[in-house]
Short mmCIF file of C-alpha atoms and ligand atoms in Angstrom, two decimals:
data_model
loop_
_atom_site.label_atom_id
_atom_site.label_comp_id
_atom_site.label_asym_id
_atom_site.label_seq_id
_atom_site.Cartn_x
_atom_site.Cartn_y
_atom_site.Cartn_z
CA UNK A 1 -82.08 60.79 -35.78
CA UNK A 2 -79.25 58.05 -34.99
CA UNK A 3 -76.04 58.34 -33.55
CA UNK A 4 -72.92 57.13 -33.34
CA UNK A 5 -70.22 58.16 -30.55
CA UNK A 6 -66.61 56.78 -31.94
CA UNK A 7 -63.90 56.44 -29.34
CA UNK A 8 -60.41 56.97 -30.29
CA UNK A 9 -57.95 54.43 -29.87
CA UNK A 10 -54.43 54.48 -28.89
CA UNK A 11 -53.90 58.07 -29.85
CA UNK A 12 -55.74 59.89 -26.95
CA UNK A 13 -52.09 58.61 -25.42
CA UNK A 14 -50.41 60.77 -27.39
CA UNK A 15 -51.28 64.41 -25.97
CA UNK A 16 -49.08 66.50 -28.37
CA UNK A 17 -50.30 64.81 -31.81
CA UNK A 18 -53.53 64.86 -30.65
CA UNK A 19 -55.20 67.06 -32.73
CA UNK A 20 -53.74 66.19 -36.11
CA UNK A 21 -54.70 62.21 -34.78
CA UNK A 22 -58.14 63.63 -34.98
CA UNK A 23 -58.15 65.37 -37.73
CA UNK A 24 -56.53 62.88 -39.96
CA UNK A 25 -59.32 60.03 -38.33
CA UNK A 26 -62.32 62.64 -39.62
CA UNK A 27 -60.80 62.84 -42.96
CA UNK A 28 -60.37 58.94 -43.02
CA UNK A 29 -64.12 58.75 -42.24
CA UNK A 30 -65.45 60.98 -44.79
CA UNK A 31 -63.31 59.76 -47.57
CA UNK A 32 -65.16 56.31 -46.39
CA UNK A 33 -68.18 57.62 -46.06
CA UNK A 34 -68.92 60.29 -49.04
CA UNK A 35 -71.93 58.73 -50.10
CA UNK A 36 -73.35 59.04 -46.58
CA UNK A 37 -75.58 61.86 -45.13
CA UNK A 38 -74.16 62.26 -42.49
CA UNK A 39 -72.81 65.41 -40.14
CA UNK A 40 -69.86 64.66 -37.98
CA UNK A 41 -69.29 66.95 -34.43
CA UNK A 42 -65.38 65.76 -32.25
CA UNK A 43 -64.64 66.95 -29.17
CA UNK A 44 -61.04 65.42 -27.38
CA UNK A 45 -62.62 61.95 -26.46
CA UNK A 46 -65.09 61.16 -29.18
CA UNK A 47 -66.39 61.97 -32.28
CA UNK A 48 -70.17 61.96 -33.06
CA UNK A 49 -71.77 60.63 -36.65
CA UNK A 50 -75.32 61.86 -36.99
CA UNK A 51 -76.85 59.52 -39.30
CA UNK A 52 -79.99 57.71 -40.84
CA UNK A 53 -78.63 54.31 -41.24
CA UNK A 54 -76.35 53.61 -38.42
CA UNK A 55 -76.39 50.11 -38.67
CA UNK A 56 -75.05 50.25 -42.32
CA UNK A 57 -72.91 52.76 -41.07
CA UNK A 58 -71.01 51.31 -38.39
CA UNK A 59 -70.03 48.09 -40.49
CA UNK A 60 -67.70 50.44 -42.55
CA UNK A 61 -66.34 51.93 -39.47
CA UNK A 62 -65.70 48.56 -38.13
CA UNK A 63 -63.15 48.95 -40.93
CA UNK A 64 -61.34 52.40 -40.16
CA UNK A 65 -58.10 52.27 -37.75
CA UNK A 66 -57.94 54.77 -34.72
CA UNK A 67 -61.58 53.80 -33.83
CA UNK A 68 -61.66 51.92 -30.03
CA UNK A 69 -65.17 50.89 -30.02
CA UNK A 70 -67.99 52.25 -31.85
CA UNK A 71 -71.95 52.22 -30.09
CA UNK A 72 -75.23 52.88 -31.96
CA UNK A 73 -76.97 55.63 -29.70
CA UNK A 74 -80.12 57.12 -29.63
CA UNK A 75 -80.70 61.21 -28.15
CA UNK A 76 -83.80 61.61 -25.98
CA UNK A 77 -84.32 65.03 -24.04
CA UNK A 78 -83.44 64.83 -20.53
CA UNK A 79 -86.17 63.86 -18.70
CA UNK A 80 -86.34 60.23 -17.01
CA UNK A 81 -89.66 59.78 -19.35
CA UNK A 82 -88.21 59.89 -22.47
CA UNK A 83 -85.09 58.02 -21.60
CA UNK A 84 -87.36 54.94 -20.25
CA UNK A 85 -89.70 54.87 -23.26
CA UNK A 86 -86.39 54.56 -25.54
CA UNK A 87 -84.60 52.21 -23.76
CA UNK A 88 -87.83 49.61 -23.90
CA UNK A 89 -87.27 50.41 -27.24
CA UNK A 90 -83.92 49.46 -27.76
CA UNK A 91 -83.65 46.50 -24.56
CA UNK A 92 -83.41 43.59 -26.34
CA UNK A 93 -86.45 41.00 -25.86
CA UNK A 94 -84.60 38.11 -26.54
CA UNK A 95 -82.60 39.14 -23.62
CA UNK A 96 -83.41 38.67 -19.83
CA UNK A 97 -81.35 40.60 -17.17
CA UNK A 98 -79.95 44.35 -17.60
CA UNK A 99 -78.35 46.83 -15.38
CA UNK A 100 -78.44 50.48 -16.05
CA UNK A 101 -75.13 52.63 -15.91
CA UNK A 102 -75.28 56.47 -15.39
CA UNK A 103 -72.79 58.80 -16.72
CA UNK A 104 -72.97 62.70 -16.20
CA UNK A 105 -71.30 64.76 -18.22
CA UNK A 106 -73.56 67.15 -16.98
CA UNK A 107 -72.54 67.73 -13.27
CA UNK A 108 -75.34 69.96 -12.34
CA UNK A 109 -77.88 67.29 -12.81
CA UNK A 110 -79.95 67.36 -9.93
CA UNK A 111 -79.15 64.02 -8.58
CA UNK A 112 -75.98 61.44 -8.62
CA UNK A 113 -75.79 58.48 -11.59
CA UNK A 114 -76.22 55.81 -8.45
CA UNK A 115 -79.80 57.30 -7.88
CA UNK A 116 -80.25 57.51 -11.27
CA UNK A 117 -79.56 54.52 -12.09
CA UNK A 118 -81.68 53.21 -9.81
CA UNK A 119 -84.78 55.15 -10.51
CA UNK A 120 -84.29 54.59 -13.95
CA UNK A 121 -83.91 50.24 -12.93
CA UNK A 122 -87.20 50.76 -11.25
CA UNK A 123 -89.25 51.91 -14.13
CA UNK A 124 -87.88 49.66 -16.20
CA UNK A 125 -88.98 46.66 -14.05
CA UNK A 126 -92.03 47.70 -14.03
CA UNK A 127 -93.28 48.17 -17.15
CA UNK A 128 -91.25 45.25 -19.00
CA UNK A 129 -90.82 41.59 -17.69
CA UNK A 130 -86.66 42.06 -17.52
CA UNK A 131 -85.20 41.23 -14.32
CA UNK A 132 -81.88 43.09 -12.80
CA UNK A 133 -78.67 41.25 -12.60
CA UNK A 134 -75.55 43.85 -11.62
CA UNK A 135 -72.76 41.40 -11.84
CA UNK A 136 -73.86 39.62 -14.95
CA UNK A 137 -76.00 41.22 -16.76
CA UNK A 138 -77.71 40.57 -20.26
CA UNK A 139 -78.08 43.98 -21.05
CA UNK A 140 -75.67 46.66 -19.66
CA UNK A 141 -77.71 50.16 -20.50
CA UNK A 142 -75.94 52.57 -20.98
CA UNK A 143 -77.12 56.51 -19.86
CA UNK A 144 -75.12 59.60 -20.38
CA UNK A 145 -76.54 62.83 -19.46
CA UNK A 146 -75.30 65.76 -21.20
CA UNK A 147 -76.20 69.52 -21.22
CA UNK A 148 -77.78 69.09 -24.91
CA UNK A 149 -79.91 65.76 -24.40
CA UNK A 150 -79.29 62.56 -23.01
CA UNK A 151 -77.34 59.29 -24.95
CA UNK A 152 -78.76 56.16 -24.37
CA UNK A 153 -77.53 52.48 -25.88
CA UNK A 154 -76.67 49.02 -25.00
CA UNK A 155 -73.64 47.77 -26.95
CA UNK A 156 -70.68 48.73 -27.64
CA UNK A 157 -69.09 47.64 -31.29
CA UNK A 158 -65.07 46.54 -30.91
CA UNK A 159 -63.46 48.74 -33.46
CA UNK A 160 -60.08 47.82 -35.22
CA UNK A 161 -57.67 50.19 -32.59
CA UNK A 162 -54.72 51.50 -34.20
CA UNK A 163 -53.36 54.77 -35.90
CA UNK A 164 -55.44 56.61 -38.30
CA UNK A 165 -54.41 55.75 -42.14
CA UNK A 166 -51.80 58.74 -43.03
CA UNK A 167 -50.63 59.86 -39.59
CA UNK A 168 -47.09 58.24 -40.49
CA UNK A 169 -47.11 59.12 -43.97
CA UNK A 170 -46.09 57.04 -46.93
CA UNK A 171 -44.96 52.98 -47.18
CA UNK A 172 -44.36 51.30 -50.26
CA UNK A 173 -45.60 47.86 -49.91
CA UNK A 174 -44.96 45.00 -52.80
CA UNK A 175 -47.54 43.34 -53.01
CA UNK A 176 -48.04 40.26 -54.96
CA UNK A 177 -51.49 38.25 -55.71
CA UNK A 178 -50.58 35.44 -52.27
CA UNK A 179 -51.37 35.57 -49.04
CA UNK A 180 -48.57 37.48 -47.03
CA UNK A 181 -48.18 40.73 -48.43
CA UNK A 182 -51.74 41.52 -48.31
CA UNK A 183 -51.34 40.70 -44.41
CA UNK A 184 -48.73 42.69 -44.27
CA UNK A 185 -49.97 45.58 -46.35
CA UNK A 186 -53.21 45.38 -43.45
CA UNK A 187 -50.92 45.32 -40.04
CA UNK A 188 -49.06 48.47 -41.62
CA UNK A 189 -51.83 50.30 -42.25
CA UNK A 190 -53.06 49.63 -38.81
CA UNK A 191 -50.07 51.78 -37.65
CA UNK A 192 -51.49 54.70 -39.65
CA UNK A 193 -48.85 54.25 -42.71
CA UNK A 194 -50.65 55.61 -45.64
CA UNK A 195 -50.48 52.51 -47.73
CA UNK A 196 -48.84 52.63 -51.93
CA UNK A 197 -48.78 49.10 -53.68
CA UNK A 198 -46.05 48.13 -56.02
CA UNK A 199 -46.98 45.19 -57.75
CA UNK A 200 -44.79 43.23 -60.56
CA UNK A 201 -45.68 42.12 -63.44
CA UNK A 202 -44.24 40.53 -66.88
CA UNK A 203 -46.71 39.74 -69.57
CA UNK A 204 -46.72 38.13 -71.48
CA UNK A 205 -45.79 35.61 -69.54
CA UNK A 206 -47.92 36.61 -66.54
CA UNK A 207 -51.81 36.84 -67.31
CA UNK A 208 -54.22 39.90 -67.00
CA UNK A 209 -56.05 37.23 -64.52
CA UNK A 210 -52.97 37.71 -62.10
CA UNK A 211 -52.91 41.26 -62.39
CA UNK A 212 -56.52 41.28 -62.08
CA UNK A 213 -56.55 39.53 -58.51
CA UNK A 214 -53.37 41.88 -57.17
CA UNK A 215 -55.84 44.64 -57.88
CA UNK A 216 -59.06 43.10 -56.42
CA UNK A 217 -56.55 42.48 -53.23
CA UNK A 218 -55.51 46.43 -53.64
CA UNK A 219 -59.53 46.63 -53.43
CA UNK A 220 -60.11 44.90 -50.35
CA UNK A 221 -57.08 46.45 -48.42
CA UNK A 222 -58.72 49.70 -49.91
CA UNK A 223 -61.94 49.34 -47.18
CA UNK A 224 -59.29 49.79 -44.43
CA UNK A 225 -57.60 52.96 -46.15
CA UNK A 226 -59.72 54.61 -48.43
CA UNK A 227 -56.49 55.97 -50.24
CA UNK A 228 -55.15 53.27 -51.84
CA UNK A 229 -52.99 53.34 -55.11
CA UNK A 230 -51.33 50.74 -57.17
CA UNK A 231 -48.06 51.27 -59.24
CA UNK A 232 -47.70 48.46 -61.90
CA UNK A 233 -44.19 48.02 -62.65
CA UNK A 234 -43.25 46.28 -66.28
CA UNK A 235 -41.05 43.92 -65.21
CA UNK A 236 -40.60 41.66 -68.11
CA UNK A 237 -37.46 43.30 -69.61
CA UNK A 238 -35.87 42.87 -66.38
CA UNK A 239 -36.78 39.26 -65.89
CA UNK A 240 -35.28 38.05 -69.11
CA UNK A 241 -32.38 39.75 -68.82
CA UNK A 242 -31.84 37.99 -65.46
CA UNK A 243 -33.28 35.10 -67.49
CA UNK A 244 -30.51 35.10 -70.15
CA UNK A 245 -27.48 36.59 -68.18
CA UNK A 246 -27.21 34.77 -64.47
CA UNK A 247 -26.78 31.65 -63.74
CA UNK A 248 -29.67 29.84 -62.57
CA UNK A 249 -29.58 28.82 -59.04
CA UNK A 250 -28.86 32.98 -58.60
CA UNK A 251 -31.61 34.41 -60.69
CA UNK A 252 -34.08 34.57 -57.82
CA UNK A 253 -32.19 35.89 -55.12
CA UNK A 254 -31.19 38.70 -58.25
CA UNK A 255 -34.64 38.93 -59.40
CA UNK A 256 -35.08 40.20 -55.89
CA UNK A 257 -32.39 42.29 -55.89
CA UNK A 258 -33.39 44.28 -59.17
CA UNK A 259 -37.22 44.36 -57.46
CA UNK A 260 -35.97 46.01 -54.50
CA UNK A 261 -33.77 48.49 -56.29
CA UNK A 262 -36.44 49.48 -58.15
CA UNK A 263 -38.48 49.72 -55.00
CA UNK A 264 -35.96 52.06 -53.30
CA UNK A 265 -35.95 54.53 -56.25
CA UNK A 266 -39.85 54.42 -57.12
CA UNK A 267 -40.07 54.78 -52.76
CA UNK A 268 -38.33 58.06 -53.34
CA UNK A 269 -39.79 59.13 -55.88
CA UNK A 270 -43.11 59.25 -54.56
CA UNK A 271 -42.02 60.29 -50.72
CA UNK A 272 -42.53 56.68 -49.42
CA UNK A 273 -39.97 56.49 -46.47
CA UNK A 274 -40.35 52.30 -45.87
CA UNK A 275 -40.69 49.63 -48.12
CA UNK A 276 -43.25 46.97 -46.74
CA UNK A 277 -43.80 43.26 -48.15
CA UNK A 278 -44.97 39.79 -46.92
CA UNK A 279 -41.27 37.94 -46.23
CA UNK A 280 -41.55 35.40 -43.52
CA UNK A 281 -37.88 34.24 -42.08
CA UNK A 282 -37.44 30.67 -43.60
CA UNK A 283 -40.92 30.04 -46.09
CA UNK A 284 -39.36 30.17 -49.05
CA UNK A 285 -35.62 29.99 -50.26
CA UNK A 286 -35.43 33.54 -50.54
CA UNK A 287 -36.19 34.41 -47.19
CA UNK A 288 -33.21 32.28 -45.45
CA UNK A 289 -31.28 34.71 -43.63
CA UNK A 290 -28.96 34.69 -45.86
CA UNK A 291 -31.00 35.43 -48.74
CA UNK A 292 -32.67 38.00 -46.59
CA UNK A 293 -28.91 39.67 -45.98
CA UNK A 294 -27.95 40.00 -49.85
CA UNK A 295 -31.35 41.08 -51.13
CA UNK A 296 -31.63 43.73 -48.72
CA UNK A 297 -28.13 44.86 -49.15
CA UNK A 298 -29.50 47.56 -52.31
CA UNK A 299 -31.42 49.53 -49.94
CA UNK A 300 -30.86 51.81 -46.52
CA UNK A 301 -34.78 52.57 -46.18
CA UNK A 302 -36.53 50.42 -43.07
CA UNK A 303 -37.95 47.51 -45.07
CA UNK A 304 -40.79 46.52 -42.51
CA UNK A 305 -41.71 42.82 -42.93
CA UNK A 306 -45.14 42.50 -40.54
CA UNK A 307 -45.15 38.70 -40.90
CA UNK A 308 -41.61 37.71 -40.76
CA UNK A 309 -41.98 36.09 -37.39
CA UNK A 310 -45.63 34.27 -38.29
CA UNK A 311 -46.24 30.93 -39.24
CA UNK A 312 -48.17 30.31 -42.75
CA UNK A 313 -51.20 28.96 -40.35
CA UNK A 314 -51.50 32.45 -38.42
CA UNK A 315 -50.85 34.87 -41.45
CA UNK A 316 -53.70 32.55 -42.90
CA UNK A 317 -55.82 33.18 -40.24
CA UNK A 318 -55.18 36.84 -40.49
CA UNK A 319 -55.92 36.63 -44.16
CA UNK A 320 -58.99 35.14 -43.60
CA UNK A 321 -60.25 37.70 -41.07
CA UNK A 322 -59.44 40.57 -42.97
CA UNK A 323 -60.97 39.27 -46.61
CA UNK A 324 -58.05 39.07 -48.28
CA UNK A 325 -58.00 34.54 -48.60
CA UNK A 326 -60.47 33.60 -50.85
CA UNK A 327 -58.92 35.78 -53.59
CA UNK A 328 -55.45 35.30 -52.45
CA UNK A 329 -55.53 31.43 -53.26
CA UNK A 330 -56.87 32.27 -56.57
CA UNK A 331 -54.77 29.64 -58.78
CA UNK A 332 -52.57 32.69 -60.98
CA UNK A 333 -48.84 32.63 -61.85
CA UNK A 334 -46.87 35.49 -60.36
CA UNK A 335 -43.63 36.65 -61.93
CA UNK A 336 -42.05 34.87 -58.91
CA UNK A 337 -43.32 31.28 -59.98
CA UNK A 338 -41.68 31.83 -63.80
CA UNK A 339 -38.14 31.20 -64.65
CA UNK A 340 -37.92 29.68 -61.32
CA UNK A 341 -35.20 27.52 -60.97
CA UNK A 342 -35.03 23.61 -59.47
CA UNK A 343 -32.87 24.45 -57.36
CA UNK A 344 -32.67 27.94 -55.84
CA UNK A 345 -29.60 29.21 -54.11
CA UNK A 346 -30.23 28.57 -50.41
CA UNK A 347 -27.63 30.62 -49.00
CA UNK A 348 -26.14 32.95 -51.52
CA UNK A 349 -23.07 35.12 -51.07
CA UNK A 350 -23.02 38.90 -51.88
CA UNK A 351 -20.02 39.26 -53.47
CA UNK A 352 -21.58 36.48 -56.33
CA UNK A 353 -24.34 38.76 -56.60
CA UNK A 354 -22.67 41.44 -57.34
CA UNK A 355 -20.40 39.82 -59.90
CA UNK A 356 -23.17 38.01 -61.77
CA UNK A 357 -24.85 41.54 -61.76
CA UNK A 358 -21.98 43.05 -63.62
CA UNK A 359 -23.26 40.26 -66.80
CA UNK A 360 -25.37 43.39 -68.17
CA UNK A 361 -26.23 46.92 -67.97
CA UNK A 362 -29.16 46.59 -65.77
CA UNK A 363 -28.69 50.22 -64.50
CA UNK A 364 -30.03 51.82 -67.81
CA UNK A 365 -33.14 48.70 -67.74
CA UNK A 366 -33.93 49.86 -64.61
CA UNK A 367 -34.54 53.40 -65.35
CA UNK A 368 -36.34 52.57 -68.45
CA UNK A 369 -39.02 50.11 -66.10
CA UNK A 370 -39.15 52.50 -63.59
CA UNK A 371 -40.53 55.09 -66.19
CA UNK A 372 -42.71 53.37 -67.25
CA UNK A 373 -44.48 52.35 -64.13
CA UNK A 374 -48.37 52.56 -64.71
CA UNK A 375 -50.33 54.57 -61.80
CA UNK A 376 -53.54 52.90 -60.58
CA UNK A 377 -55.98 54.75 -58.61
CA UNK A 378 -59.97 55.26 -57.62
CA UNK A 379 -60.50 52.07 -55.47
CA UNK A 380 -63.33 52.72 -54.95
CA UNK A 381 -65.81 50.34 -52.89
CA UNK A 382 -67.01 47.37 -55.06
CA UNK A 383 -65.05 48.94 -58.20
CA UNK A 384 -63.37 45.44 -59.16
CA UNK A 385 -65.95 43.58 -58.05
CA UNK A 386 -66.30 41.97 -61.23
CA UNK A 387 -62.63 41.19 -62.61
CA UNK A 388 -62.56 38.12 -61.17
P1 ATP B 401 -47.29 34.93 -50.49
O1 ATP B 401 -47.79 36.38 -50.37
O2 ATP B 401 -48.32 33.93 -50.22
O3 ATP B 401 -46.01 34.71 -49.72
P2 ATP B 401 -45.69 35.63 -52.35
O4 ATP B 401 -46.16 36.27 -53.60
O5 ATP B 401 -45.36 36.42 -51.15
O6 ATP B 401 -46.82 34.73 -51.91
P3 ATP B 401 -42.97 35.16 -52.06
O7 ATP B 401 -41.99 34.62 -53.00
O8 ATP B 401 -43.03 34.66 -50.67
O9 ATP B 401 -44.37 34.91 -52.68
O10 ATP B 401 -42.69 36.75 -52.04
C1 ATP B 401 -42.23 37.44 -50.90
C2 ATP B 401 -42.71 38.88 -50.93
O11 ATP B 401 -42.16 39.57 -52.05
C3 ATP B 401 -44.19 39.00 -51.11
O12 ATP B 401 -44.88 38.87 -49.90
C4 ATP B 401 -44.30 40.40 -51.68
O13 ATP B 401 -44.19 41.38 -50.68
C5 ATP B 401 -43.09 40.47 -52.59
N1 ATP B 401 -43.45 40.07 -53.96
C6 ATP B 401 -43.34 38.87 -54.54
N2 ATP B 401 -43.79 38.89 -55.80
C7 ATP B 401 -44.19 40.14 -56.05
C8 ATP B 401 -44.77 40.83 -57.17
N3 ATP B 401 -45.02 40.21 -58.32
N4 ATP B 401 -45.07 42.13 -57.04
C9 ATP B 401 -44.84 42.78 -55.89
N5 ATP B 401 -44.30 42.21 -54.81
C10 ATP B 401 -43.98 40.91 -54.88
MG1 MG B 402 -44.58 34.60 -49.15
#
């Protein structure tokens, strides 16, 4: 049998939520792992995966928030015999220097983890050709003796830290087929906000290609969630009625407008209590502060905006850790990049927004889009693989 000992991230902090931390973190892990055999035991400081294929395992845990560090351990019975033969099994040969560390969970063990260690050392130099180094070692061995058996293992896998997916609830993110708002859809997540896409679209004159990437994107950011859905709002309707009744250096910043209103309602709707999306102060002509002002001025929810304060270059390199680049810089249109004028408004005024928006009755347009928004679910792993 393999094992794998989890340690819980930032929430152990967080004495009264405990509990429902943990919970919500063994849920995440099964949802991710269904196809698994495995059986999962928790205590307060770790949670334990019995497995067959840790390895496999732990590279989709690498992807579940609330996880510290993750380490591939084997259970021996308790005596020093069993423990050595395992840990020659498991030392590295590539490797030269190790130093054992004892931990008892098991206080009535006989003798302390310094002596144990030590014994322990001893066999180990003599049967194998390592060599101890305690300040620097190689290998640090891990030994922790419990009633039940005894843990051994040598590394310890960095795990993503942050809240377990759902322990804040809902967030509606926008998110487009470019690079930000996947980013941004990722850092929320980390802070356990159970994750809902809203994604735009206006065929014909954007392509099934376009919608096709927003939902391989949905996909990806679906590894680190495991509950993702996607709402596809027909946006068309809207657009050319922008199109045909606003003057053109406004019809972005109103565009934005109409998207955000129909954010706030579909947000409701659903019981999403933020809207999330990929605005960075100053990128674009839209995200001036004053654009930032009037568009936001059709909603009281928090609109969280994870990479408002990033350059391009470091929500790039974000992008590329998390997997989200490569399809992100797909070449599709986005109902942002039609219609768009020459010359967007820079700094528009609200009280121009508002009396260009009184050009047409886009109160009963909005209703009709926002009924007909298309629910997208079952991301499962590798599901889209092939739409692109
Ligand atoms: P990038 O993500 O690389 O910035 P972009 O699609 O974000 O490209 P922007 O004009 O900067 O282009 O859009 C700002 C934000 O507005 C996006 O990050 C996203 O949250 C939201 N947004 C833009 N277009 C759409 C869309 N078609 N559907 C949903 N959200 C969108
Ligand atoms: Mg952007």
């Amino acid at each position: 049998m393999e094992l794998i000992l989890i340690k819980y991230g930032e929430l152990t902090t967080k004495k009264d939520n405990r509990k429902f931390f943990i919970d919500t973190l063994e849920n995440n892990i099964k949802t991710l792992l269904k196809e698994e055999n495995i059986v999962i035991h928790k205590d307060r400081v770790r949670m334990y995966i019995e497995c067959e294929n840790a390895l496999k395992i732990s590279e989709k845990l690498k992807k579940v928030f609330g996880i510290l560090s993750i380490v591939i351990a084997y259970k021996v019975n308790n005596n020093i015999e069993d423990v050595l033969k395992k840990a020659l099994e498991i030392m590295d040969k590539d490797k030269k220097t190790f130093k054992v560390v004892t931990k008892r969970a098991d206080k009535r063990f006989p003798i302390s983890s310094m002596e144990y260690s030590k014994n322990l050392g001893a066999l180990i130099l003599k049967n194998s050709n390592f060599t101890v180094d305690v300040h620097n070692p190689d290998i640090t061995l891990t030994v922790e003796i419990r009633t039940n058996g005894t843990f051994i293992y040598t590394d310890e896998i960095k795990g993503l830290g942050g809240y377990p997916v759902g322990i804040q609830g809902k967030g509606l993110l926008m998110l487009s087929g470019g690079i930000d708002s996947p980013v941004a859809g990722y850092l929320t997540l980390k802070r356990g906000v159970d994750i809902h896409c809203l994604y735009f679209e206006s065929p014909p004159h954007t392509s099934m290609e376009a919608k096709n990437k927003v939902l391989k994107l949905a996909q990806i950011l679906n590894n680190y969630s495991g509950k993702i859905k996607v709402h596809v709002v027909p946006f068309t309707k809207m657009q050319e009625a922008i199109y045909k009744n606003c003057p053109d250096i406004y019809m972005i910043t109103i565009m934005r407008r109409m998207m955000y209103r129909i954010a706030d309602i579909y947000a409701e709707k659903i019981g999403a209590k933020i809207l999330v999306n990929g605005e960075s102060i100053g990128q674009v002509a839209s995200q001036t502060l004053n654009s930032m002002y009037c568009i936001n001025n059709v909603t009281n929810k928090p609109v969280i905006r994870p990479v408002a304060c990033l350059d391009k270059l470091e929500i790039i390199d974000i992008a590329k850790k998390i997997g989200t680049y490569e399809t992100s810089i797909l070449p599709y249109e986005d109902c942002c990049t039609i219609f768009v004028p020459k010359h967007p408004v820079i700094n528009p005024v609200l009280s121009k927004c508002l009396m260009y928006e009184k050009n047409f009755d886009y109160e009963s347009i909005l209703k009709e889009t926002i009924d007909n928004i298309e629910v997208i679910t079952n991301f499962k792993q590798d599901n889209f693989e092939d739409l692109l």
